[in-house]
Amino acid sequence: MIPEIGHIALILALGIALIQAFFPLAGAQLGITSWMRVARPAANLQMLFMLIAFGSLMYAFIDFDFSVKYVANHSNSKLPLLYRISAVWGGHEGSLLLWASILAVWGFAVSLFSRSIPDEMVARVLGVLGLVSIGFMSFTLLTSNPFERIPMQADGADLNPLLQDFGLAIHPPMLYMGYVGLVVPFAFAIAAMLGGRLDAAWARWSRPWTNIAWLFLTIGISLGSWWAYYELGWGGWWFWDPVENASFMPWLVATALMHSLAVTEKRGAFKAWTVLLAIFAFSLSLLGTFLVRSGVLTSVHAFASDPERGVFILAFLAIVVGGSLALFAARGRSIRSYVSFNLLSRESALLLNNVLLVVVTFMVLLGTVYPIIHNAFGWGNLSVGKPYFDLFFVILTVPLAIALGAGQLLRWKRDSVTNLFSKVRTALIISILAGVSAAALLMPKFSLSAALGIGIGVWIVCTTGKSIREQLASRSFAAIPRGFWGMTFGHIGVAFFAVGITLTSVYSIEKDIRLAPGESYELGGFNFAFDKVNEITGPNYSGSRGSITITRDGFETVLHPEKRTYFSSSMPMTEAGIDAGFTRDLFVALGEPLGDGAWAVRLYHKPFIRWIWLGTIIMALGGFLAATDKRYLRMASRARRQSRQTPVTAGATA
Amino acid sequence: MKSLRYLIPLLIFAALLALMLKGLGQDPKEVPSPLVGKPAPAFTAQQLHVPEKQFSASDLKGNVWMLNVWASWCFSCRAEHELVTRMAREHGITVVGLNYKDEPADAKAWLRQFGNPYVTSVMDQAGDIGIEYGVYGVPESFIIDKSGVIRRKVIGPINDSPDEKPQNSVEQLLAFMSKLETE
Amino acid sequence: MYRLAYQLPLLLLVLLSAPLYAVFETYTFETPEQERIYKKLTEELRCLVCQNQNIAGSNAELAQDLRKKAYEQVKQGKSENEVKTWMVDRYGDFVLYSPPVKGTTMFLWAGPLIFLLIAFVVLWRIGRARRKQTSETQPVDEHSLEQARHMLENKES
């Protein structure tokens, strides 16, 4: 019964989406207020129906309803509750339902928090959201229905054991909140082009939405990276897999978009750029959806690939992106800015920032789709992997990081070389000294890459410190806008990230050795002593659990790597033992038993690896601070006051 | 003229779209063989049914033949086995089996059950011969000409259905091999 | 669009098995340089039966076999390039995660630098247009105009 309710709710949601798309957009175009007013109630209703649909699927999972095909394929009678819930988005059909549900959530949020935005714009924004919803809901209903029934099964197939993990359970919702959230700035851009009005107010409305989508995307991607590190056991945290790239590209463009919006709001410049970036960011989200589900690229992350589904998504992509870019081609000229700024100014630094980020995005895109290009020309399949991406990523982001430091100290509109140099001189000297000396004295051996990485981190921190001092010179601490702290946190996050990835890639040590209980091994200055191995049993698995004691100068810890065999599959799974630390991770994993009680044991010493995710968390925090700047709350409360004081006139625009 | 620059993003996107569409018709996992057109790697190995005797690739110099990689644990091999048998029995094709990473007892039992079209089967328990030939999946087949040069690699099972991979169709392969005979 | 009958079950098996289970060998090396070369090779060679993994991270049998081949050759003193060439001779360029620089990959390797070049040309032209603009006529700074308008509107309400 419940799955049927869910199914019907989804169909009804599609119907509402059709209404939400047609009436507000037509109403805004023709000036019919009553039609425009349909937008908010429609978005609210859509939220309600998607909640019912999603809730029904979740209920089916929690209740072990193995007569629903999707549940039978991704669950099991012994699956713990937490994973029964996360299994909802563990497969293709459910994850699409999650996509559509999160889209409804964003629509609801826009409907709720847009009091200060004129009705015409809200109508258009929600209308565009409705259009996108139509695409996803019809795709789900027509090709990937999660509510499909089969004869009741005795038991389910089980959720992929890899997904039975907390980090991976929340990774998709976080990622989708970001991925899908980029539809809001996209919709704002479309609305602005349709309405023919693009000004600082428009930028001010778009910014918090962009920041929040960006911060979720940041969290989502870092969760995936962190999970890969502690779960997969190969010590890596990023593989440049096509699906990883598919999430990284929107992030890069969204970062550029955030910065571009700031300039458009503050100085009225970069209007055409900002609109294009907003379209580009969401297009990459949609492209990502296509890549993951169509089978054009090989990836460990891919859902069951299906070229027929791929055609559907491609058609949708063509309509949404093609349509918006066609609109841009038509309206681009009329929205461009006529604002002047000097060659050396904060505007030009931010322009450089945007350009570099876009170049990085194109590089990642090129590397990701090149196998398709190569094959299309009849040259067979090709692999483009980590060596390619790592090389160009470093080449392109080093100048970006340097520009970041200098850029935040440049004046708007016009600055001079002497002025800039006087501000950064100290930071420059400190960074170079710090980089070289830290790499030479604090690290096991000197490395130019390490010096560069540390130097860049210090450079960003010093220049950020200087910009804070500049703020404090002209106002009190309490008077500094939260948006500024958003910026500083964001940049400090980048510093930690840069230092983390550099040091861990240069100084990580990994050893695969044969060890028997009673034996020990020295790695990175730590002593790893193999104590014993026990047999263990869990709710849906059984296996072996090792005990390894790690010691060094008074420090001691015991790790318990495990090897589990889940009842549902014959393949064993490795759970690593990790001692996480601020300056290093110690990592132990069990391989095969080698006979005579000895085991193959994998040991890692990974310096500063936590700085990678610490950096991303700080960045995300920055996004949150920027999004909750008092200005936006003031905007909303002023709008509420205005609507209470003056009678609402039909079709009034701010 | 200047407004044409706003058309550029749309044009780039159109190109990307076309590429993706082409990509849908391709298989991103297929590994083309670099050995096509090169001499078949030499090997000498024990024969499955006659372990005292060895077989070398060079033994068949002067003949057009097919090296068919198979294993008893290989599910899809059963489907193509009928066609391989047809090729050997009805069309007189010389087929040598490369028994890949298999147990001799299982392999012999399999052939007993499904028939043995092979002139001989050679054992490759470690998979070393397979690696020399760039084998990465089972079944695969290599068509070798009279001078010992690999002329074609068939990736996946040989089929006779129009819905399956056309380059693996048994008719095509037979036609190809008879063309090689006339060289 | 032609699906290989043998690939699907293999694919499913691989999807469930590949990253789950850490199978690794405990090879020993005579010199640290050999160990470094071996590690680099296993990270840069692709596992041909996996859904995008290097042979270092895969437990597939073919990956194990190829690791063994790489180890044997490194022990014999072969260089990184020699081992890669050996692999490419048998499996083609697909086995390399760092694609070779040749005619067919020219656009891949030159691409990012071309993008950068285009970016700088665009930046330079914007800069030139702006300098020309400021030297010729000074159009009213839209932003200042808008700020003024905003201030007036606020004063009224």
PDB file of C-alpha atoms in Angstrom, chain A residues 330-433:
ATOM      1  CA  ALA A 330      20.338  36.365 -27.360  1.00  0.00           C
ATOM      2  CA  ARG A 331      20.436  38.452 -24.191  1.00  0.00           C
ATOM      3  CA  GLY A 332      24.152  38.477 -23.431  1.00  0.00           C
ATOM      4  CA  ARG A 333      24.794  41.791 -25.058  1.00  0.00           C
ATOM      5  CA  SER A 334      22.087  43.567 -23.095  1.00  0.00           C
ATOM      6  CA  ILE A 335      23.212  42.401 -19.672  1.00  0.00           C
ATOM      7  CA  ARG A 336      26.892  43.171 -19.983  1.00  0.00           C
ATOM      8  CA  SER A 337      28.497  45.576 -17.597  1.00  0.00           C
ATOM      9  CA  TYR A 338      29.935  48.960 -18.412  1.00  0.00           C
ATOM     10  CA  VAL A 339      31.954  49.335 -15.283  1.00  0.00           C
ATOM     11  CA  SER A 340      35.555  50.349 -15.468  1.00  0.00           C
ATOM     12  CA  PHE A 341      38.402  49.153 -13.348  1.00  0.00           C
ATOM     13  CA  ASN A 342      42.130  49.363 -13.484  1.00  0.00           C
ATOM     14  CA  LEU A 343      44.512  46.673 -14.688  1.00  0.00           C
ATOM     15  CA  LEU A 344      45.704  46.332 -11.109  1.00  0.00           C
ATOM     16  CA  SER A 345      42.639  46.215  -8.903  1.00  0.00           C
ATOM     17  CA  ARG A 346      40.623  43.756  -6.882  1.00  0.00           C
ATOM     18  CA  GLU A 347      38.281  43.382  -9.835  1.00  0.00           C
ATOM     19  CA  SER A 348      41.081  42.293 -12.132  1.00  0.00           C
ATOM     20  CA  ALA A 349      42.426  39.907  -9.497  1.00  0.00           C
ATOM     21  CA  LEU A 350      38.992  38.345  -9.192  1.00  0.00           C
ATOM     22  CA  LEU A 351      38.719  38.191 -12.953  1.00  0.00           C
ATOM     23  CA  LEU A 352      42.022  36.345 -12.995  1.00  0.00           C
ATOM     24  CA  ASN A 353      40.672  34.071 -10.256  1.00  0.00           C
ATOM     25  CA  ASN A 354      37.599  33.250 -12.291  1.00  0.00           C
ATOM     26  CA  VAL A 355      39.581  32.684 -15.431  1.00  0.00           C
ATOM     27  CA  LEU A 356      42.032  30.342 -13.726  1.00  0.00           C
ATOM     28  CA  LEU A 357      39.243  28.370 -12.058  1.00  0.00           C
ATOM     29  CA  VAL A 358      37.505  28.003 -15.407  1.00  0.00           C
ATOM     30  CA  VAL A 359      40.749  26.863 -17.031  1.00  0.00           C
ATOM     31  CA  VAL A 360      41.169  24.227 -14.304  1.00  0.00           C
ATOM     32  CA  THR A 361      37.580  23.140 -14.931  1.00  0.00           C
ATOM     33  CA  PHE A 362      38.198  22.829 -18.648  1.00  0.00           C
ATOM     34  CA  MET A 363      41.353  20.866 -17.958  1.00  0.00           C
ATOM     35  CA  VAL A 364      39.477  18.409 -15.769  1.00  0.00           C
ATOM     36  CA  LEU A 365      36.706  18.196 -18.348  1.00  0.00           C
ATOM     37  CA  LEU A 366      39.187  17.559 -21.134  1.00  0.00           C
ATOM     38  CA  GLY A 367      40.952  14.806 -19.237  1.00  0.00           C
ATOM     39  CA  THR A 368      37.675  13.221 -18.228  1.00  0.00           C
ATOM     40  CA  VAL A 369      36.062  13.111 -21.669  1.00  0.00           C
ATOM     41  CA  TYR A 370      39.213  12.611 -23.712  1.00  0.00           C
ATOM     42  CA  PRO A 371      38.802   8.818 -23.743  1.00  0.00           C
ATOM     43  CA  ILE A 372      35.485   9.359 -25.484  1.00  0.00           C
ATOM     44  CA  ILE A 373      37.071  11.747 -27.995  1.00  0.00           C
ATOM     45  CA  HIS A 374      39.943   9.349 -28.648  1.00  0.00           C
ATOM     46  CA  ASN A 375      37.572   6.453 -29.211  1.00  0.00           C
ATOM     47  CA  ALA A 376      35.256   8.552 -31.374  1.00  0.00           C
ATOM     48  CA  PHE A 377      38.103   9.144 -33.806  1.00  0.00           C
ATOM     49  CA  GLY A 378      38.593   5.411 -34.080  1.00  0.00           C
ATOM     50  CA  TRP A 379      41.836   5.305 -32.127  1.00  0.00           C
ATOM     51  CA  GLY A 380      40.526   2.902 -29.526  1.00  0.00           C
ATOM     52  CA  ASN A 381      40.183   3.411 -25.811  1.00  0.00           C
ATOM     53  CA  LEU A 382      42.599   5.464 -23.788  1.00  0.00           C
ATOM     54  CA  SER A 383      43.148   5.995 -20.084  1.00  0.00           C
ATOM     55  CA  VAL A 384      43.661   9.443 -18.600  1.00  0.00           C
ATOM     56  CA  GLY A 385      44.415   9.213 -14.929  1.00  0.00           C
ATOM     57  CA  LYS A 386      46.057  10.690 -11.882  1.00  0.00           C
ATOM     58  CA  PRO A 387      49.420  11.575 -13.445  1.00  0.00           C
ATOM     59  CA  TYR A 388      47.731  13.854 -15.972  1.00  0.00           C
ATOM     60  CA  PHE A 389      45.351  15.561 -13.588  1.00  0.00           C
ATOM     61  CA  ASP A 390      47.854  15.939 -10.754  1.00  0.00           C
ATOM     62  CA  LEU A 391      50.381  17.579 -13.058  1.00  0.00           C
ATOM     63  CA  PHE A 392      48.101  20.197 -14.531  1.00  0.00           C
ATOM     64  CA  PHE A 393      46.211  20.795 -11.313  1.00  0.00           C
ATOM     65  CA  VAL A 394      49.398  21.821  -9.568  1.00  0.00           C
ATOM     66  CA  ILE A 395      50.599  23.932 -12.493  1.00  0.00           C
ATOM     67  CA  LEU A 396      47.341  25.870 -12.579  1.00  0.00           C
ATOM     68  CA  THR A 397      46.549  26.223  -8.894  1.00  0.00           C
ATOM     69  CA  VAL A 398      49.926  27.501  -7.716  1.00  0.00           C
ATOM     70  CA  PRO A 399      49.457  30.842  -9.550  1.00  0.00           C
ATOM     71  CA  LEU A 400      45.871  30.834  -8.339  1.00  0.00           C
ATOM     72  CA  ALA A 401      46.970  30.506  -4.716  1.00  0.00           C
ATOM     73  CA  ILE A 402      49.494  33.279  -5.130  1.00  0.00           C
ATOM     74  CA  ALA A 403      46.880  35.524  -6.745  1.00  0.00           C
ATOM     75  CA  LEU A 404      44.501  34.671  -3.888  1.00  0.00           C
ATOM     76  CA  GLY A 405      46.869  36.117  -1.338  1.00  0.00           C
ATOM     77  CA  ALA A 406      47.591  39.282  -3.257  1.00  0.00           C
ATOM     78  CA  GLY A 407      44.047  39.717  -4.518  1.00  0.00           C
ATOM     79  CA  GLN A 408      42.442  40.015  -1.103  1.00  0.00           C
ATOM     80  CA  LEU A 409      44.693  42.947  -0.354  1.00  0.00           C
ATOM     81  CA  LEU A 410      44.095  44.884  -3.548  1.00  0.00           C
ATOM     82  CA  ARG A 411      41.840  47.911  -3.550  1.00  0.00           C
ATOM     83  CA  TRP A 412      38.680  48.016  -5.559  1.00  0.00           C
ATOM     84  CA  LYS A 413      38.720  49.836  -8.899  1.00  0.00           C
ATOM     85  CA  ARG A 414      42.303  51.010  -8.795  1.00  0.00           C
ATOM     86  CA  ASP A 415      45.472  50.123  -6.990  1.00  0.00           C
ATOM     87  CA  SER A 416      49.162  50.551  -7.647  1.00  0.00           C
ATOM     88  CA  VAL A 417      52.075  48.154  -7.758  1.00  0.00           C
ATOM     89  CA  THR A 418      53.976  50.046  -5.066  1.00  0.00           C
ATOM     90  CA  ASN A 419      50.990  50.021  -2.756  1.00  0.00           C
ATOM     91  CA  LEU A 420      50.409  46.322  -3.247  1.00  0.00           C
ATOM     92  CA  PHE A 421      54.048  45.494  -2.828  1.00  0.00           C
ATOM     93  CA  SER A 422      54.287  47.403   0.432  1.00  0.00           C
ATOM     94  CA  LYS A 423      51.345  45.387   1.774  1.00  0.00           C
ATOM     95  CA  VAL A 424      52.621  41.977   0.717  1.00  0.00           C
ATOM     96  CA  ARG A 425      56.331  42.448   1.160  1.00  0.00           C
ATOM     97  CA  THR A 426      56.455  41.018   4.668  1.00  0.00           C
ATOM     98  CA  ALA A 427      54.126  38.147   3.836  1.00  0.00           C
ATOM     99  CA  LEU A 428      56.250  37.281   0.816  1.00  0.00           C
ATOM    100  CA  ILE A 429      59.453  37.130   2.812  1.00  0.00           C
ATOM    101  CA  ILE A 430      57.892  35.137   5.644  1.00  0.00           C
ATOM    102  CA  SER A 431      56.342  32.638   3.231  1.00  0.00           C
ATOM    103  CA  ILE A 432      59.547  31.943   1.385  1.00  0.00           C
ATOM    104  CA  LEU A 433      61.550  31.616   4.578  1.00  0.00           C
TER     105      LEU A 433
END
